[in-house]
Coordinates of C-alpha atoms in Angstrom, one line a residue:
M1 CA -32.0 43.4 9.0
I2 CA -33.9 40.2 9.9
R3 CA -32.9 38.6 6.6
K4 CA -29.2 39.2 7.2
I5 CA -29.1 38.1 10.8
F6 CA -30.9 34.9 9.9
L7 CA -28.4 34.0 7.2
G8 CA -30.3 34.8 4.1
C9 CA -33.2 32.5 4.5
I10 CA -35.1 34.5 1.8
V11 CA -32.5 34.1 -0.9
V12 CA -32.8 34.0 -4.7
L13 CA -31.1 30.7 -5.5
C14 CA -28.1 30.8 -7.9
A15 CA -27.7 28.4 -10.7
G16 CA -24.9 25.9 -10.8
V17 CA -23.8 22.7 -12.5
G18 CA -21.7 19.8 -11.4
I19 CA -20.6 19.0 -7.9
A20 CA -17.0 18.7 -6.7
A21 CA -13.5 17.6 -7.0
P22 CA -11.3 17.2 -3.9
T23 CA -8.6 19.7 -3.4
K24 CA -5.0 18.7 -4.0
T25 CA -3.3 17.3 -0.9
D26 CA -0.7 19.8 0.2
V27 CA 1.0 21.2 3.3
Y28 CA -0.1 24.5 4.7
I29 CA 2.3 26.0 7.1
G30 CA 0.7 28.4 9.6
I31 CA 2.4 30.3 12.4
T32 CA 0.7 28.0 15.0
S33 CA 2.1 24.8 13.6
A34 CA 5.5 24.8 15.1
G35 CA 6.4 28.2 16.5
K36 CA 10.0 28.2 17.6
Q37 CA 10.0 24.5 18.7
Q38 CA 11.4 21.9 16.5
L39 CA 8.9 19.1 15.7
P40 CA 9.8 15.5 16.4
L41 CA 10.8 13.7 13.2
L42 CA 8.6 10.8 12.1
G43 CA 10.1 8.5 9.6
M44 CA 7.5 7.0 7.3
P45 CA 8.8 4.4 4.8
A46 CA 6.5 2.9 2.1
F47 CA 4.1 0.4 3.4
T48 CA 4.6 -3.3 2.5
A49 CA 1.8 -5.3 0.8
D50 CA 1.1 -8.5 -1.0
E51 CA 0.7 -8.4 -4.8
S52 CA -3.0 -7.6 -4.7
S53 CA -2.7 -4.8 -2.2
Q54 CA 0.0 -2.6 -3.7
E55 CA -2.5 0.2 -4.7
A56 CA -4.3 0.0 -1.4
A57 CA -1.0 0.3 0.5
Q58 CA 0.0 3.4 -1.5
E59 CA -3.4 5.0 -0.8
V60 CA -3.4 4.4 2.9
H61 CA 0.2 5.6 3.1
E62 CA -0.6 8.8 1.2
V63 CA -3.7 9.6 3.2
M64 CA -1.9 9.0 6.6
R65 CA 1.1 11.1 5.5
A66 CA -1.2 14.0 4.5
D67 CA -3.1 13.7 7.8
L68 CA 0.0 13.8 9.9
L69 CA 1.6 16.6 7.9
F70 CA -1.6 18.7 8.2
A71 CA -1.8 18.1 11.9
R72 CA 1.8 19.6 12.3
Y73 CA 2.6 17.6 15.4
F74 CA 5.5 15.8 13.5
D75 CA 8.0 16.5 10.8
V76 CA 7.2 13.6 8.5
S77 CA 10.0 12.2 6.3
E78 CA 9.9 9.4 3.7
D79 CA 13.5 9.9 3.0
G80 CA 15.0 6.7 4.4
P81 CA 15.5 3.0 3.8
A82 CA 12.8 0.6 3.1
F83 CA 11.3 -1.3 6.0
D84 CA 11.4 -5.1 6.3
P85 CA 8.7 -6.2 8.8
S86 CA 10.5 -9.6 9.1
H87 CA 13.7 -7.8 10.3
V88 CA 12.4 -5.0 12.5
K89 CA 15.6 -4.4 14.5
D90 CA 17.8 -4.2 11.4
S91 CA 15.3 -1.9 9.7
L92 CA 15.1 0.5 12.6
A93 CA 18.9 0.5 12.9
A94 CA 19.1 1.4 9.2
W95 CA 17.0 4.6 9.8
T96 CA 19.5 5.9 12.4
K97 CA 22.4 5.6 10.0
E98 CA 21.1 7.9 7.2
G99 CA 20.7 11.7 7.5
K100 CA 18.2 12.8 10.1
K101 CA 17.6 10.8 13.2
P102 CA 13.8 10.2 13.6
S103 CA 12.1 10.2 17.0
Y104 CA 9.6 7.7 15.6
V105 CA 9.3 5.3 12.6
L106 CA 5.8 4.5 11.3
T107 CA 5.3 1.4 9.3
G108 CA 2.4 -0.5 7.8
T109 CA 1.6 -3.8 6.2
I110 CA -1.5 -4.5 4.1
H111 CA -2.9 -7.9 3.2
Y112 CA -6.0 -8.7 1.0
A113 CA -8.4 -11.6 1.5
E114 CA -11.6 -11.0 -0.4
P115 CA -13.5 -8.8 0.3
Y116 CA -11.4 -7.3 3.1
Y117 CA -8.1 -5.5 3.5
T118 CA -6.2 -6.0 6.8
I119 CA -4.0 -3.0 7.6
K120 CA -1.5 -3.3 10.4
I121 CA 0.1 -0.1 11.6
Y122 CA 3.1 0.2 13.9
V123 CA 4.9 3.1 15.4
Y124 CA 8.4 2.5 16.9
D125 CA 10.0 4.8 19.5
M126 CA 13.6 5.1 18.3
S127 CA 15.0 5.8 21.7
S128 CA 13.9 2.4 23.0
R129 CA 13.5 0.6 19.6
S130 CA 10.1 -0.6 20.9
A131 CA 6.6 -0.4 19.4
V132 CA 4.5 2.4 21.1
F133 CA 1.6 1.9 18.7
A134 CA 0.4 -1.4 17.2
K135 CA -3.1 -1.8 15.8
A136 CA -4.9 -3.6 13.0
F137 CA -7.7 -2.2 10.9
K138 CA -10.0 -4.2 8.6
G139 CA -12.3 -3.0 5.8
T140 CA -13.3 -3.0 2.2
K141 CA -11.7 -1.0 -0.6
N142 CA -14.3 1.8 -0.1
S143 CA -13.3 2.2 3.5
L144 CA -9.6 2.5 3.0
R145 CA -9.5 6.3 3.3
R146 CA -11.6 6.2 6.5
L147 CA -9.4 3.6 8.1
A148 CA -6.3 5.7 7.3
H149 CA -7.9 8.7 8.9
I150 CA -8.8 6.7 12.0
A151 CA -5.3 5.3 12.2
S152 CA -3.8 8.8 12.0
D153 CA -6.0 10.1 14.8
Q154 CA -5.3 7.2 17.0
I155 CA -1.5 7.7 16.5
I156 CA -1.8 11.3 17.5
S157 CA -3.8 10.3 20.6
A158 CA -1.5 7.5 21.6
L159 CA 1.8 9.4 21.2
L160 CA 0.7 12.9 22.2
G161 CA -2.6 12.6 24.1
K162 CA -4.2 15.1 21.7
R163 CA -7.4 15.0 19.6
G164 CA -6.9 14.4 15.9
I165 CA -9.3 15.7 13.3
A166 CA -8.5 13.4 10.3
D167 CA -11.7 11.4 10.9
T168 CA -14.0 14.5 11.0
K169 CA -16.4 15.9 8.5
I170 CA -17.8 19.3 7.5
A171 CA -21.5 19.7 6.7
F172 CA -22.7 22.6 4.6
A173 CA -25.3 23.9 2.3
N174 CA -24.7 24.3 -1.5
N175 CA -26.8 25.4 -4.4
A176 CA -25.1 23.5 -7.3
T177 CA -28.3 21.7 -8.1
R178 CA -30.2 25.0 -8.4
H179 CA -31.6 24.4 -5.0
K180 CA -29.9 24.6 -1.6
E181 CA -29.2 21.1 -0.3
I182 CA -27.1 19.7 2.6
Y183 CA -23.8 18.1 1.8
V184 CA -21.0 16.6 3.9
V185 CA -17.3 16.3 3.0
D186 CA -14.2 15.0 4.8
Y187 CA -11.9 17.5 6.5
D188 CA -9.4 17.1 3.6
G189 CA -12.0 17.9 0.9
H190 CA -12.6 14.2 -0.2
N191 CA -15.6 12.0 -0.1
L192 CA -18.3 14.6 -0.9
Q193 CA -21.8 13.4 -0.3
K194 CA -25.2 15.0 -0.9
L195 CA -27.5 14.3 2.0
T196 CA -30.8 15.9 1.1
K197 CA -33.1 16.0 -1.9
D198 CA -35.5 18.6 -0.6
N199 CA -35.6 20.6 -3.8
S200 CA -35.9 23.8 -1.8
I201 CA -33.8 25.9 0.6
S202 CA -31.9 23.7 3.1
I203 CA -29.4 25.5 5.3
L204 CA -27.7 25.7 8.7
P205 CA -26.5 22.0 9.2
R206 CA -25.6 21.5 12.8
W207 CA -23.9 18.4 14.1
S208 CA -24.8 16.6 17.3
K209 CA -22.3 14.5 19.2
D210 CA -24.2 11.3 18.2
G211 CA -23.5 12.0 14.6
R212 CA -26.9 13.4 13.6
I213 CA -27.2 16.6 11.6
F214 CA -30.0 19.0 12.4
Y215 CA -30.8 21.6 9.7
T216 CA -33.5 24.1 8.6
T217 CA -35.4 23.4 5.4
Y218 CA -38.2 25.0 3.4
K219 CA -39.2 21.6 2.2
Y220 CA -42.8 22.1 3.3
R221 CA -42.7 25.8 2.3
N222 CA -42.0 26.9 5.8
P223 CA -38.6 27.1 7.6
D224 CA -38.8 23.9 9.7
I225 CA -36.1 21.9 11.5
F226 CA -35.3 18.3 10.4
A227 CA -32.6 15.8 11.5
I228 CA -30.4 13.6 9.3
D229 CA -29.5 10.3 10.9
L230 CA -26.5 9.2 9.0
R231 CA -26.3 5.8 10.6
A232 CA -29.9 4.9 10.0
G233 CA -29.9 6.6 6.6
K234 CA -33.1 8.6 7.2
I235 CA -34.3 12.1 7.6
S236 CA -37.0 13.0 10.2
P237 CA -38.9 16.2 11.1
I238 CA -38.1 17.7 14.5
I239 CA -39.9 21.1 14.7
I240 CA -42.7 21.7 12.2
K241 CA -44.9 24.6 12.9
K242 CA -46.1 27.8 11.3
G243 CA -43.5 30.5 11.4
L244 CA -39.7 30.7 11.6
S245 CA -37.6 27.8 13.0
L246 CA -33.9 28.4 12.4
I247 CA -31.5 25.9 14.0
G248 CA -28.6 27.5 15.9
G249 CA -26.8 24.6 17.6
V250 CA -27.1 21.4 19.5
S251 CA -26.2 21.2 23.2
P252 CA -23.0 19.4 24.1
D253 CA -24.9 16.5 25.7
G254 CA -27.0 16.2 22.5
K255 CA -30.3 16.6 24.5
A256 CA -31.4 20.0 23.3
L257 CA -31.5 22.5 20.4
V258 CA -31.1 26.2 20.6
F259 CA -32.9 27.9 17.7
T260 CA -34.5 31.1 16.5
S261 CA -38.3 31.2 16.3
S262 CA -40.8 33.9 15.3
G263 CA -43.3 32.7 17.9
G264 CA -43.2 36.0 19.7
T265 CA -43.6 39.6 18.6
N266 CA -40.0 39.5 17.1
P267 CA -37.7 36.6 16.3
S268 CA -36.4 35.3 19.6
I269 CA -34.3 32.4 20.9
Y270 CA -35.7 29.2 22.2
I271 CA -34.4 25.9 23.8
Y272 CA -36.1 22.8 22.5
N273 CA -35.7 19.6 24.6
L274 CA -35.3 16.6 22.3
E275 CA -36.4 14.2 25.0
T276 CA -39.6 15.9 26.2
Q277 CA -40.3 17.9 23.0
Q278 CA -40.9 21.0 25.1
K279 CA -39.6 24.4 24.1
V280 CA -38.7 27.4 26.4
Q281 CA -38.3 31.0 25.2
I282 CA -35.1 32.5 26.6
T283 CA -35.0 35.9 25.0
N284 CA -38.0 38.3 24.7
K285 CA -37.0 41.7 23.6
T286 CA -40.1 43.1 21.9
T287 CA -38.2 45.7 20.0
A288 CA -35.2 43.6 19.0
V289 CA -34.3 40.7 16.8
D290 CA -32.3 37.9 18.4
G291 CA -30.7 35.1 16.3
S292 CA -27.7 32.9 15.4
P293 CA -27.4 31.2 18.8
S294 CA -24.9 28.5 19.7
Y295 CA -23.8 26.7 22.9
S296 CA -20.7 27.1 25.0
P297 CA -18.6 23.8 25.3
D298 CA -20.0 23.2 28.8
G299 CA -23.6 23.9 27.8
K300 CA -24.0 26.6 30.4
Y301 CA -24.0 29.6 28.1
I302 CA -25.1 30.6 24.7
T303 CA -23.7 33.2 22.4
F304 CA -26.1 35.0 19.9
V305 CA -26.7 38.1 17.8
S306 CA -29.0 40.9 18.7
N307 CA -29.8 44.4 17.5
R308 CA -31.2 45.4 20.9
A309 CA -28.6 48.2 21.2
G310 CA -28.7 49.3 17.5
N311 CA -26.6 47.4 15.0
P312 CA -26.3 43.6 15.4
Q313 CA -23.7 42.7 18.0
I314 CA -22.5 39.6 19.7
Y315 CA -24.0 38.7 23.1
V316 CA -23.4 36.0 25.8
M317 CA -26.2 34.6 28.1
E318 CA -25.8 32.5 31.1
L319 CA -28.7 30.0 30.8
A320 CA -29.2 29.4 34.5
T321 CA -29.7 33.1 35.3
G322 CA -30.6 34.7 32.0
Q323 CA -27.8 37.2 32.7
T324 CA -26.8 38.7 29.3
R325 CA -23.9 40.9 28.3
P326 CA -22.5 42.2 25.0
L327 CA -19.1 41.1 23.7
T328 CA -19.0 43.6 20.8
K329 CA -20.4 47.1 20.7
N330 CA -18.9 49.0 17.7
F331 CA -19.4 46.7 14.7
N332 CA -21.6 47.9 11.9
W333 CA -22.7 44.2 11.6
S334 CA -22.0 41.0 13.5
D335 CA -23.2 37.5 12.7
T336 CA -22.9 33.7 13.2
P337 CA -20.9 33.5 16.5
Q338 CA -19.5 30.1 17.4
W339 CA -17.8 29.1 20.6
S340 CA -14.4 27.5 20.5
P341 CA -14.1 23.9 21.8
T342 CA -11.6 25.2 24.4
G343 CA -14.1 27.8 25.6
E344 CA -11.6 30.7 25.3
W345 CA -12.8 32.4 22.1
I346 CA -15.9 33.1 20.1
V347 CA -15.4 33.4 16.3
F348 CA -17.8 35.5 14.3
S349 CA -18.2 37.3 11.0
G350 CA -18.6 41.0 11.0
R351 CA -17.9 44.3 9.4
E352 CA -16.5 47.4 11.1
G353 CA -18.1 49.9 8.7
A354 CA -21.1 50.1 6.5
Y355 CA -19.0 49.8 3.3
H356 CA -16.6 47.2 4.6
P357 CA -16.9 43.5 3.5
M358 CA -17.7 40.8 6.0
D359 CA -14.6 39.4 7.7
I360 CA -13.8 36.8 10.4
F361 CA -12.9 37.9 13.9
L362 CA -12.2 36.4 17.3
V363 CA -13.5 37.9 20.6
D364 CA -12.6 36.8 24.1
L365 CA -15.1 36.3 26.8
T366 CA -14.5 39.7 28.3
G367 CA -15.1 41.5 25.0
T368 CA -11.9 43.4 25.4
H369 CA -9.7 41.5 23.0
I370 CA -10.9 41.3 19.3
K371 CA -8.6 39.8 16.7
R372 CA -9.2 40.1 12.9
L373 CA -8.5 36.9 11.0
T374 CA -9.3 37.8 7.4
S375 CA -8.9 41.0 5.4
D376 CA -8.8 42.2 1.8
A377 CA -10.0 38.9 0.5
G378 CA -13.7 39.1 -0.5
S379 CA -16.6 38.5 1.9
N380 CA -15.8 36.0 4.6
E381 CA -18.6 34.5 6.7
D382 CA -20.0 31.4 8.5
P383 CA -17.0 30.4 10.6
T384 CA -16.9 27.0 12.3
W385 CA -14.3 25.5 14.6
S386 CA -12.5 22.2 14.2
P387 CA -13.2 20.0 17.2
D388 CA -9.6 20.4 18.5
G389 CA -9.9 24.2 18.3
R390 CA -6.9 24.6 16.0
F391 CA -8.6 25.4 12.7
I392 CA -11.5 27.4 11.4
A393 CA -13.6 26.6 8.3
F394 CA -15.5 29.4 6.6
T395 CA -17.0 30.6 3.4
T396 CA -15.4 33.2 1.2
T397 CA -16.0 35.0 -2.1
R398 CA -12.3 35.8 -2.6
N399 CA -12.3 33.8 -5.9
G400 CA -15.6 35.1 -7.1
R401 CA -18.2 32.5 -6.0
R402 CA -18.7 31.5 -2.4
Q403 CA -16.4 28.6 -1.5
L404 CA -15.4 26.6 1.5
Y405 CA -12.0 27.6 3.0
M406 CA -10.0 26.6 6.0
M407 CA -7.4 28.5 8.1
D408 CA -5.5 28.2 11.3
M409 CA -7.2 29.7 14.3
D410 CA -4.9 32.7 14.1
G411 CA -5.9 33.4 10.5
S412 CA -2.7 32.0 8.9
A413 CA -2.5 29.4 6.1
P414 CA -6.0 30.1 4.5
H415 CA -6.6 27.5 1.7
L416 CA -9.5 26.0 -0.3
L417 CA -11.1 23.1 1.6
A418 CA -13.1 21.6 -1.2
D419 CA -13.6 22.7 -4.8
V420 CA -17.4 22.4 -4.9
A421 CA -19.5 23.8 -7.9
G422 CA -22.0 26.5 -7.1
D423 CA -22.0 28.5 -3.9
S424 CA -21.5 27.0 -0.4
F425 CA -23.0 28.3 2.8
T426 CA -23.2 27.8 6.6
P427 CA -20.5 25.0 7.2
H428 CA -20.4 23.2 10.5
W429 CA -17.6 20.9 11.7
S430 CA -18.5 17.5 13.2
M431 CA -17.8 17.0 16.9

């Protein structure tokens, strides 16, 4: 039981070769994308560029188009006249004369002066024929995809006041090297990077709001907690002690970790203050196993798994009072709960019967509404929310090996996130 709740820390590593290829850019239509409302049309003509920037212009255009299509806030159309940045009024007028009438037109120009590309992005409101977004981005060839993602998110924020996810990443564990190491990949399956070389079992990456990734590793032959500082390019130990230390989550303010430790009679949940380096035990059931903790968006609660009433179920604790209540009662197994960024739902993996596969479910904060998100498609585990609360990434064996998938938060539009060799485990979306 302990092994299952704690996400298979004692695992026989599977062999694998190779690493990854990004998934094919596509559009995935889910029932939450548009509902019955018609999306505003966004015209997106090809970007203009000098002779040395043609390929760069095409790449930035394709990435932004894919970002905006995936977000499903706009109906993106390239079917329209070319845009001449030296004749803006005439170019905008031409877009109103052909077929659909766009609400917005997005244009871009790219210029290269070694070693930097300068990307200028404009969005015009067609009702007023005025620019409602105008920004310049500058970077090298290797940064073009990132700049395109940033531009897409800023457009969504400027036009709609909503959070974009194009510039987010997903960290996960993978055993393609015959060891479990920590990797990170862009939300669209591109730009895979291997972050650790522990040559051991490294699992449970958990993002902090400052961009660090905390994880548990058996690098020193004991499950300890380390931190990956992506900006500084270094990895540092955080909690090293005899016994179990399994990272659960990072507090919203980035000042504390919630984790599982075997310091008591049974594995229990602790809070570790990153500033004072002090830890406090918050569960202490001598006859139960508590694990898989994570914070609520406001940092006032945690959700976790416990077998204190029999089979592992999902619980919620108020940190100020210690008051604890169950959210599930009838599952044969429950695991890996994660609080939605909006605070309305907790996603978890579970099975309803002993011979059922693991699937992904949502439960509300009263425990009275439970929604199944996956079924009849292998074993589905390790769910994690996108920072806007609209998507869920998870692992699944529906194609044989354990792969990274993504779906809408209602379970629609499931698709492969990244085609990574080997088996992937415990993904976590950046904040």
